[in-house]
Amino acid sequence: MRTQILKFWLALAVLWHVLFMSLPQASAGIFEKTLGNGLKVIVKEDHRSPVVVQQIWYHAGSMDENIGVTGIAHVLEHMMFKGTKKVPVGQFSKLISAAGGRENAFTSNDYTAYFQQLHKSRLPLAMKLESDRMSNLHLTGAEFSKEIKVVMEERRMRTDDDPQALMNEKLMAVAYQEHPYRSPVIGWMNDLQTLSVEDAKRWYKSWYAPNNATLVVAGDVKASEVFALAQRYYGGIPARSLPTRKSFSEPPQAGIKRIVVKAPAKLPQLVMAYHAPTLRDMGKDWQPYALQILAGILDGNASARLNRALVREQQLASAVNVEYDSTSRGPSLFMLAGIPSEGRNVTELESGLREQIAMLKRDGVSEDELKRVKAQVTASEVYKLDSLFYQAMQIGQMESIGLSFKDIPVILQKLQAVTPQQVQDVAREYLQDDQLTIAVLDPQPLPGKTVQSD
């Protein structure tokens, strides 16, 4: 037994050495320049393969929408593929595909991003196409009418007909009283049904400007050459006055909230969501890092506390998980979710989750447990750097939410500095009923199924 323990700690020591050696390299080979029109260009040189990723991040997402036009940020993402005067409808994707590349886009609460991944020799093509639609998008009523139907069908498939997604959407609408995170990124169906091409034009003219964007290029490139290309293709696009951004805050919750969502489903589900902070000052903040470690302690791997106690030992749940995002423009939620085992119910599962939280608040965590979780969490962050796409993603996300890519190494350092007392402190401060919203999925008969009577 002593030999096994010694081997474990030796292996852990080696891992920590690798991680520490990786820390100074986390921002190595990254260069930035801001063009005269305000476009920030960030280049991550990575010469392992002759591939390049271009990502353009617009600092506007669904949280910037007004009441009545929810979903317009995501709708415009779709419309960005509808062509310009130089590039007809559908040709953008065909040109990237013909060059051996792939492309797509995504919209979140905080930002909207577009990307291409292709051979490094085709970067000029990607820049030419992307810069063209930054300023020359051709929006027509006919194309909008067709695409809004696609978006509404997407909402039906991914939310209305997905019981878990529907429950999560309603949970967000209840957990947040004032913050725009309460509205779904895809938009409410009533708003989608009344959106017009003029709404899309206003959004495009308001937010799609070089001084409201970050261009990230990662791959087998030289920064100086990328800056020259960026100046050539993006530099001539004029800056524009941007709308005044509203400052949103969520008022303190005044007590526990509960909702029950009835939807056709096979199994019941439970979600417990606690209000939690996000990173604002990477160097001074400590609570978001402690919450990230807390999430790893509860649900970091198959042997983590919730899985061990509630799935394997007590057999209260067939699955449990914890979600927490420390990086966003707005606040966050620390969420515990689970599916009761056959013969058990959500009330028993809630009691089991509460018991685990109470134990953690009372007894805290041991140094050994903390070291294991730190190794897992930090290793996960370091291993992600193997992905060229993720490296660009991490840079773009940090810049789009008001942080800096220069702080990326700080994340790993601060995670390693979390103490057992800090983990216990954040559990005590944030996992409280006054900050809790509970959602229960009450499964209804699936279409075509009938309920058997006794």
Coordinates of C-alpha atoms in Angstrom, one line a residue:
M1 CA 0.0 0.0 0.0
R2 CA 2.8 2.4 0.9
T3 CA 4.5 1.6 -2.4
Q4 CA 1.3 2.4 -4.3
I5 CA 0.9 5.7 -2.4
L6 CA 4.5 6.6 -3.1
K7 CA 4.0 5.9 -6.8
F8 CA 0.9 8.0 -6.9
W9 CA 2.6 11.0 -5.4
L10 CA 5.7 10.6 -7.6
A11 CA 3.4 10.5 -10.7
L12 CA 1.5 13.6 -9.4
A13 CA 4.8 15.4 -8.8
V14 CA 5.9 14.7 -12.4
L15 CA 2.5 16.0 -13.7
W16 CA 2.9 19.2 -11.6
H17 CA 6.4 19.7 -13.0
V18 CA 5.0 19.4 -16.6
L19 CA 2.2 21.9 -15.8
F20 CA 4.5 24.4 -14.2
M21 CA 6.8 24.2 -17.1
S22 CA 3.9 24.8 -19.4
L23 CA 2.7 27.9 -17.6
P24 CA 5.3 30.4 -18.9
Q25 CA 4.6 29.1 -22.5
A26 CA 0.8 29.7 -22.3
S27 CA 1.1 33.2 -23.9
A28 CA 4.4 32.6 -25.7
G29 CA 4.4 33.3 -29.5
I30 CA 1.3 35.6 -29.2
F31 CA 1.5 39.0 -30.8
E32 CA -1.1 41.8 -31.0
K33 CA -1.6 45.0 -33.0
T34 CA -4.5 47.4 -33.3
L35 CA -5.2 48.8 -36.7
G36 CA -6.1 52.4 -37.3
N37 CA -9.8 51.6 -37.5
G38 CA -9.8 50.0 -34.0
L39 CA -9.7 46.3 -35.1
K40 CA -7.5 44.4 -32.6
V41 CA -5.5 41.7 -34.4
I42 CA -4.0 38.9 -32.3
V43 CA -1.7 36.2 -33.8
K44 CA -0.7 33.0 -32.1
E45 CA 2.2 31.4 -33.9
D46 CA 2.1 27.6 -33.9
H47 CA 4.3 25.9 -36.4
R48 CA 3.5 22.2 -35.8
S49 CA 1.5 21.8 -39.0
P50 CA 0.8 23.9 -42.1
V51 CA -2.7 24.9 -40.9
V52 CA -4.2 28.2 -39.9
V53 CA -7.4 29.3 -38.1
Q54 CA -9.0 32.7 -38.6
Q55 CA -11.6 33.8 -36.1
I56 CA -13.4 37.2 -36.1
W57 CA -15.1 37.9 -32.7
Y58 CA -17.8 40.6 -32.6
H59 CA -18.2 42.0 -29.1
A60 CA -22.0 41.7 -29.2
G61 CA -24.3 38.8 -28.2
S62 CA -27.8 38.2 -27.1
M63 CA -27.3 40.1 -23.8
D64 CA -27.1 43.3 -26.0
E65 CA -30.6 42.8 -27.5
N66 CA -33.6 44.9 -26.6
I67 CA -37.0 43.6 -25.5
G68 CA -39.0 42.4 -28.4
V69 CA -36.1 41.5 -30.6
T70 CA -34.6 38.6 -28.7
G71 CA -32.7 36.2 -31.1
I72 CA -31.6 38.9 -33.6
A73 CA -27.9 38.3 -32.8
H74 CA -28.3 34.7 -33.7
V75 CA -30.5 35.4 -36.7
L76 CA -27.9 37.8 -38.1
E77 CA -25.2 35.1 -37.7
H78 CA -27.3 33.0 -40.2
M79 CA -27.7 36.0 -42.5
M80 CA -24.0 36.6 -42.6
F81 CA -23.8 33.7 -45.0
K82 CA -26.4 35.2 -47.4
G83 CA -23.9 37.0 -49.6
T84 CA -22.5 40.4 -50.6
K85 CA -22.3 42.2 -53.9
K86 CA -19.1 40.4 -54.7
V87 CA -19.9 37.0 -53.2
P88 CA -23.4 35.7 -54.0
V89 CA -25.7 33.7 -51.7
G90 CA -24.1 30.4 -50.7
Q91 CA -20.7 31.1 -52.3
F92 CA -18.9 31.9 -49.1
S93 CA -19.0 28.3 -47.8
K94 CA -18.4 26.9 -51.2
L95 CA -15.2 28.9 -51.7
I96 CA -13.8 27.8 -48.3
S97 CA -14.7 24.2 -49.0
A98 CA -13.1 24.3 -52.4
A99 CA -10.0 25.6 -50.7
G100 CA -10.0 22.5 -48.5
G101 CA -11.2 24.3 -45.4
R102 CA -14.1 24.3 -43.1
E103 CA -16.0 27.2 -41.6
N104 CA -18.9 28.0 -39.3
A105 CA -20.1 30.5 -36.7
F106 CA -21.6 30.6 -33.2
T107 CA -23.6 33.1 -31.1
S108 CA -23.6 33.3 -27.3
N109 CA -24.9 35.6 -24.6
D110 CA -21.7 37.6 -24.8
Y111 CA -20.3 37.6 -28.4
T112 CA -20.7 36.3 -32.0
A113 CA -17.8 34.6 -33.8
Y114 CA -17.0 33.4 -37.3
F115 CA -14.2 31.1 -38.2
Q116 CA -12.3 29.3 -40.9
Q117 CA -9.7 26.6 -40.7
L118 CA -7.6 25.8 -43.8
H119 CA -4.2 25.5 -45.2
K120 CA -1.9 28.4 -44.3
S121 CA -1.6 29.4 -48.0
R122 CA -5.3 30.1 -48.2
L123 CA -5.4 32.7 -45.3
P124 CA -5.6 35.6 -47.8
L125 CA -8.8 34.0 -49.2
A126 CA -10.4 33.7 -45.7
M127 CA -9.5 37.3 -44.9
K128 CA -10.8 38.5 -48.2
L129 CA -14.2 36.8 -47.7
E130 CA -14.5 37.7 -44.0
S131 CA -13.6 41.3 -44.4
D132 CA -16.0 41.6 -47.3
R133 CA -19.0 40.6 -45.2
M134 CA -17.9 42.8 -42.3
S135 CA -18.9 45.9 -44.3
N136 CA -20.8 44.8 -47.4
L137 CA -23.4 42.3 -46.3
H138 CA -26.4 42.3 -48.6
L139 CA -29.6 41.8 -46.6
T140 CA -32.8 41.3 -48.4
G141 CA -36.4 40.6 -47.3
A142 CA -36.6 37.5 -49.4
E143 CA -33.6 35.8 -47.9
F144 CA -34.6 36.9 -44.4
S145 CA -38.0 35.4 -44.7
K146 CA -36.5 32.1 -45.7
E147 CA -33.8 32.1 -43.0
I148 CA -36.1 33.1 -40.1
K149 CA -38.1 30.0 -40.8
V150 CA -34.9 28.0 -40.5
V151 CA -34.2 29.6 -37.1
M152 CA -37.7 28.9 -35.9
E153 CA -37.4 25.3 -36.8
E154 CA -34.0 25.2 -35.1
R155 CA -35.7 26.5 -32.0
R156 CA -38.4 23.9 -32.2
M157 CA -35.9 21.0 -32.6
R158 CA -33.3 22.1 -30.1
T159 CA -35.5 23.7 -27.4
D160 CA -39.2 23.1 -27.7
D161 CA -38.9 19.4 -28.5
D162 CA -36.0 18.8 -26.2
P163 CA -37.2 18.4 -22.6
Q164 CA -33.9 19.1 -21.0
A165 CA -33.2 22.2 -23.1
L166 CA -36.7 23.4 -22.4
M167 CA -36.3 23.0 -18.7
N168 CA -32.9 24.8 -18.8
E169 CA -34.4 27.7 -20.7
K170 CA -37.2 28.1 -18.2
L171 CA -34.7 27.8 -15.3
M172 CA -32.7 30.7 -16.7
A173 CA -35.8 32.8 -17.1
V174 CA -36.7 32.3 -13.4
A175 CA -33.2 32.4 -11.9
Y176 CA -32.4 35.8 -13.5
Q177 CA -34.9 38.5 -12.6
E178 CA -33.4 41.4 -14.5
H179 CA -30.2 40.4 -16.2
P180 CA -30.6 39.7 -20.0
Y181 CA -29.2 36.3 -19.5
R182 CA -32.8 35.4 -18.7
S183 CA -33.6 35.4 -22.4
P184 CA -32.4 32.5 -24.6
V185 CA -29.7 33.1 -27.2
I186 CA -32.0 31.7 -29.9
G187 CA -34.8 34.1 -28.9
W188 CA -38.3 33.7 -27.7
M189 CA -40.6 32.3 -30.4
N190 CA -43.0 35.3 -30.2
D191 CA -40.1 37.6 -31.0
L192 CA -38.8 35.4 -33.9
Q193 CA -42.3 35.5 -35.5
T194 CA -42.2 39.3 -35.6
L195 CA -38.6 40.0 -36.5
S196 CA -38.0 41.7 -39.8
V197 CA -35.0 42.3 -42.1
E198 CA -34.9 45.9 -40.8
D199 CA -34.2 44.5 -37.3
A200 CA -31.3 42.6 -38.8
K201 CA -30.0 45.6 -40.7
R202 CA -30.1 47.7 -37.4
W203 CA -28.2 45.0 -35.5
Y204 CA -25.6 44.8 -38.3
K205 CA -25.1 48.5 -38.6
S206 CA -24.9 48.9 -34.8
W207 CA -22.4 46.2 -33.9
Y208 CA -20.5 44.9 -36.9
A209 CA -17.7 47.3 -37.0
P210 CA -13.9 46.8 -36.9
N211 CA -13.7 48.8 -33.6
N212 CA -16.1 46.3 -32.0
A213 CA -14.2 43.2 -33.1
T214 CA -11.1 41.1 -32.4
L215 CA -9.4 39.2 -35.2
V216 CA -7.6 36.1 -34.0
V217 CA -5.3 34.1 -36.3
A218 CA -3.5 31.0 -35.0
G219 CA -1.3 28.5 -36.8
D220 CA 1.8 28.2 -39.0
V221 CA 2.1 31.9 -39.7
K222 CA 4.4 34.8 -39.0
A223 CA 2.8 37.6 -37.1
S224 CA 4.3 40.3 -39.3
E225 CA 2.8 38.8 -42.4
V226 CA -0.6 38.4 -40.7
F227 CA -0.6 42.0 -39.6
A228 CA 0.2 43.1 -43.2
L229 CA -2.7 40.9 -44.5
A230 CA -5.1 42.3 -41.9
Q231 CA -4.2 45.8 -42.9
R232 CA -4.7 45.0 -46.5
Y233 CA -8.1 43.4 -46.1
Y234 CA -9.6 44.9 -43.0
G235 CA -7.7 48.2 -42.6
G236 CA -9.8 50.1 -45.1
I237 CA -13.1 49.4 -43.3
P238 CA -14.1 52.6 -41.4
A239 CA -14.8 52.6 -37.7
R240 CA -18.3 53.5 -36.6
S241 CA -19.9 55.0 -33.5
L242 CA -21.1 52.1 -31.3
P243 CA -24.3 52.1 -29.2
T244 CA -23.9 52.9 -25.5
R245 CA -23.7 49.6 -23.7
K246 CA -26.0 49.2 -20.8
S247 CA -24.6 48.1 -17.5
F248 CA -26.6 45.2 -16.1
S249 CA -26.6 43.7 -12.7
E250 CA -28.7 41.0 -11.0
P251 CA -30.4 42.0 -7.7
P252 CA -29.9 39.7 -4.8
Q253 CA -32.4 36.9 -4.7
A254 CA -34.9 37.1 -1.9
G255 CA -35.4 33.4 -1.3
I256 CA -35.5 30.0 -2.9
K257 CA -37.3 29.6 -6.3
R258 CA -38.9 26.5 -7.6
I259 CA -40.3 25.6 -11.0
V260 CA -41.8 22.4 -12.4
V261 CA -41.6 21.9 -16.2
K262 CA -44.0 19.3 -17.7
A263 CA -42.8 18.0 -21.0
P264 CA -42.8 14.6 -22.9
A265 CA -39.7 12.8 -21.6
K266 CA -38.6 9.4 -20.5
L267 CA -37.1 10.4 -17.2
P268 CA -37.4 13.1 -14.5
Q269 CA -34.5 15.5 -14.0
L270 CA -33.4 17.9 -11.2
V271 CA -31.3 21.0 -11.5
M272 CA -30.2 23.1 -8.5
A273 CA -28.7 26.5 -9.6
Y274 CA -27.0 28.9 -7.3
H275 CA -26.0 32.5 -8.2
A276 CA -22.2 32.8 -8.4
P277 CA -19.6 35.4 -9.4
T278 CA -17.4 35.4 -12.5
L279 CA -13.8 36.7 -13.0
R280 CA -13.4 40.5 -13.2
D281 CA -9.8 41.0 -12.0
M282 CA -7.8 38.0 -12.9
G283 CA -5.0 38.7 -10.4
K284 CA -7.0 39.8 -7.4
D285 CA -10.2 37.6 -7.6
W286 CA -10.1 34.3 -5.8
Q287 CA -13.6 33.1 -5.4
P288 CA -14.3 32.1 -9.1
Y289 CA -11.1 30.0 -8.9
A290 CA -12.2 28.3 -5.7
L291 CA -15.7 27.7 -7.2
Q292 CA -14.0 26.0 -10.2
I293 CA -12.0 23.7 -7.9
L294 CA -15.2 23.1 -5.9
A295 CA -16.9 21.9 -9.1
G296 CA -14.0 19.5 -9.7
I297 CA -14.3 18.1 -6.2
L298 CA -18.0 17.4 -6.7
D299 CA -17.9 16.3 -10.3
G300 CA -14.3 16.2 -11.6
N301 CA -14.2 12.5 -12.5
A302 CA -15.8 9.1 -12.0
S303 CA -14.5 9.0 -8.4
A304 CA -15.6 12.5 -7.5
R305 CA -17.9 13.0 -4.5
L306 CA -21.3 13.2 -6.1
N307 CA -20.7 10.2 -8.4
R308 CA -19.2 8.1 -5.7
A309 CA -21.8 8.8 -3.0
L310 CA -25.0 9.3 -5.0
V311 CA -24.5 7.0 -8.0
R312 CA -22.4 4.1 -6.8
E313 CA -22.9 4.0 -3.0
Q314 CA -26.5 5.2 -2.4
Q315 CA -27.8 4.5 -5.9
L316 CA -29.9 7.7 -5.7
A317 CA -29.0 8.8 -9.2
S318 CA -28.2 7.3 -12.5
A319 CA -26.2 10.4 -13.4
V320 CA -25.1 13.6 -11.7
N321 CA -23.0 16.5 -12.9
V322 CA -21.9 20.0 -12.0
E323 CA -21.5 23.1 -14.3
Y324 CA -19.9 26.4 -13.5
D325 CA -18.4 29.0 -15.9
S326 CA -16.1 31.5 -14.4
T327 CA -15.6 33.6 -17.6
S328 CA -18.4 35.7 -19.0
R329 CA -19.5 39.3 -19.3
G330 CA -22.3 38.8 -16.8
P331 CA -22.9 36.7 -13.7
S332 CA -22.9 32.9 -13.5
L333 CA -24.7 30.0 -12.0
F334 CA -23.2 27.1 -10.1
M335 CA -25.5 24.2 -11.1
L336 CA -25.9 20.7 -9.8
A337 CA -28.0 18.4 -12.0
G338 CA -29.1 14.8 -11.8
I339 CA -31.4 12.0 -13.0
P340 CA -32.9 9.8 -10.2
S341 CA -32.2 6.1 -10.4
E342 CA -35.1 3.8 -11.2
G343 CA -37.4 3.6 -8.2
R344 CA -36.1 6.9 -6.7
N345 CA -37.5 10.4 -7.2
V346 CA -36.3 14.0 -7.5
T347 CA -37.1 14.7 -3.8
E348 CA -34.8 12.0 -2.7
L349 CA -32.1 13.2 -5.1
E350 CA -32.4 16.7 -3.9
S351 CA -32.0 15.5 -0.3
G352 CA -28.9 13.6 -1.3
L353 CA -27.4 16.6 -3.1
R354 CA -28.1 18.8 -0.1
E355 CA -26.5 16.3 2.2
Q356 CA -23.3 16.3 0.2
I357 CA -23.3 20.2 0.2
A358 CA -23.8 20.2 4.0
M359 CA -20.9 17.8 4.5
L360 CA -18.6 19.9 2.4
K361 CA -19.6 23.1 4.2
R362 CA -19.1 21.4 7.6
D363 CA -16.0 19.3 7.0
G364 CA -14.3 21.0 4.1
V365 CA -11.9 19.2 1.8
S366 CA -8.6 17.5 2.6
E367 CA -5.2 18.6 1.1
D368 CA -4.9 15.2 -0.7
E369 CA -8.3 15.6 -2.3
L370 CA -7.5 19.2 -3.3
K371 CA -4.2 18.2 -4.9
R372 CA -5.8 15.5 -7.0
V373 CA -8.5 17.9 -8.3
K374 CA -6.0 20.6 -8.9
A375 CA -4.0 18.2 -11.0
Q376 CA -7.0 17.2 -13.0
V377 CA -8.4 20.7 -13.6
T378 CA -5.0 22.2 -14.5
A379 CA -4.0 19.2 -16.7
S380 CA -7.3 19.7 -18.6
E381 CA -6.5 23.3 -19.2
V382 CA -3.0 22.5 -20.4
Y383 CA -4.0 19.6 -22.6
K384 CA -6.5 21.9 -24.4
L385 CA -3.6 23.9 -25.7
D386 CA -2.8 21.0 -28.0
S387 CA -5.7 22.1 -30.1
L388 CA -5.0 25.0 -32.5
F389 CA -8.6 25.9 -32.6
Y390 CA -9.0 26.0 -28.8
Q391 CA -5.9 28.2 -28.5
A392 CA -7.6 30.8 -30.8
M393 CA -10.9 30.2 -29.0
Q394 CA -9.5 31.0 -25.6
I395 CA -7.8 34.2 -26.9
G396 CA -11.0 35.4 -28.6
Q397 CA -13.3 34.6 -25.7
M398 CA -11.1 36.4 -23.2
E399 CA -10.8 39.5 -25.3
S400 CA -14.6 39.5 -26.1
I401 CA -15.7 39.5 -22.4
G402 CA -13.4 42.3 -21.3
L403 CA -10.4 40.3 -20.1
S404 CA -7.0 39.8 -21.8
F405 CA -5.3 36.9 -23.4
K406 CA -2.2 38.0 -21.4
D407 CA -4.0 36.8 -18.3
I408 CA -4.4 33.2 -19.5
P409 CA -1.3 32.0 -17.5
V410 CA -2.8 33.6 -14.4
I411 CA -5.7 31.3 -14.5
L412 CA -3.5 28.2 -14.1
Q413 CA -1.4 29.9 -11.4
K414 CA -4.5 31.0 -9.4
L415 CA -6.1 27.6 -9.7
Q416 CA -3.0 26.0 -8.2
A417 CA -3.1 28.6 -5.3
V418 CA -6.6 27.7 -4.1
T419 CA -6.6 26.5 -0.5
P420 CA -9.0 24.0 1.3
Q421 CA -10.3 26.9 3.4
Q422 CA -11.2 28.9 0.3
V423 CA -13.1 26.0 -1.2
Q424 CA -15.1 25.6 2.1
D425 CA -15.7 29.4 2.2
V426 CA -17.2 29.7 -1.3
A427 CA -19.4 26.6 -0.6
R428 CA -20.7 28.3 2.6
E429 CA -21.2 31.7 0.9
Y430 CA -22.8 30.8 -2.4
L431 CA -24.5 27.4 -1.9
Q432 CA -27.3 28.9 0.1
D433 CA -31.1 28.6 -0.4
D434 CA -31.5 32.4 -0.7
Q435 CA -29.5 32.2 -3.9
L436 CA -31.0 28.9 -5.2
T437 CA -33.4 28.1 -8.0
I438 CA -34.6 24.5 -8.4
A439 CA -36.0 23.2 -11.6
V440 CA -37.7 19.8 -11.9
L441 CA -38.6 18.1 -15.2
D442 CA -41.9 16.2 -14.7
P443 CA -41.9 13.7 -17.6
Q444 CA -45.2 13.4 -19.5
P445 CA -46.1 10.6 -21.9
L446 CA -44.1 10.6 -25.1
P447 CA -46.0 11.1 -28.4
G448 CA -47.6 7.8 -29.4
K449 CA -47.3 6.3 -25.9
T450 CA -50.2 5.6 -23.7
V451 CA -50.3 5.5 -19.9
Q452 CA -51.1 2.0 -18.6
S453 CA -53.8 1.9 -15.9
D454 CA -53.5 -0.4 -12.9

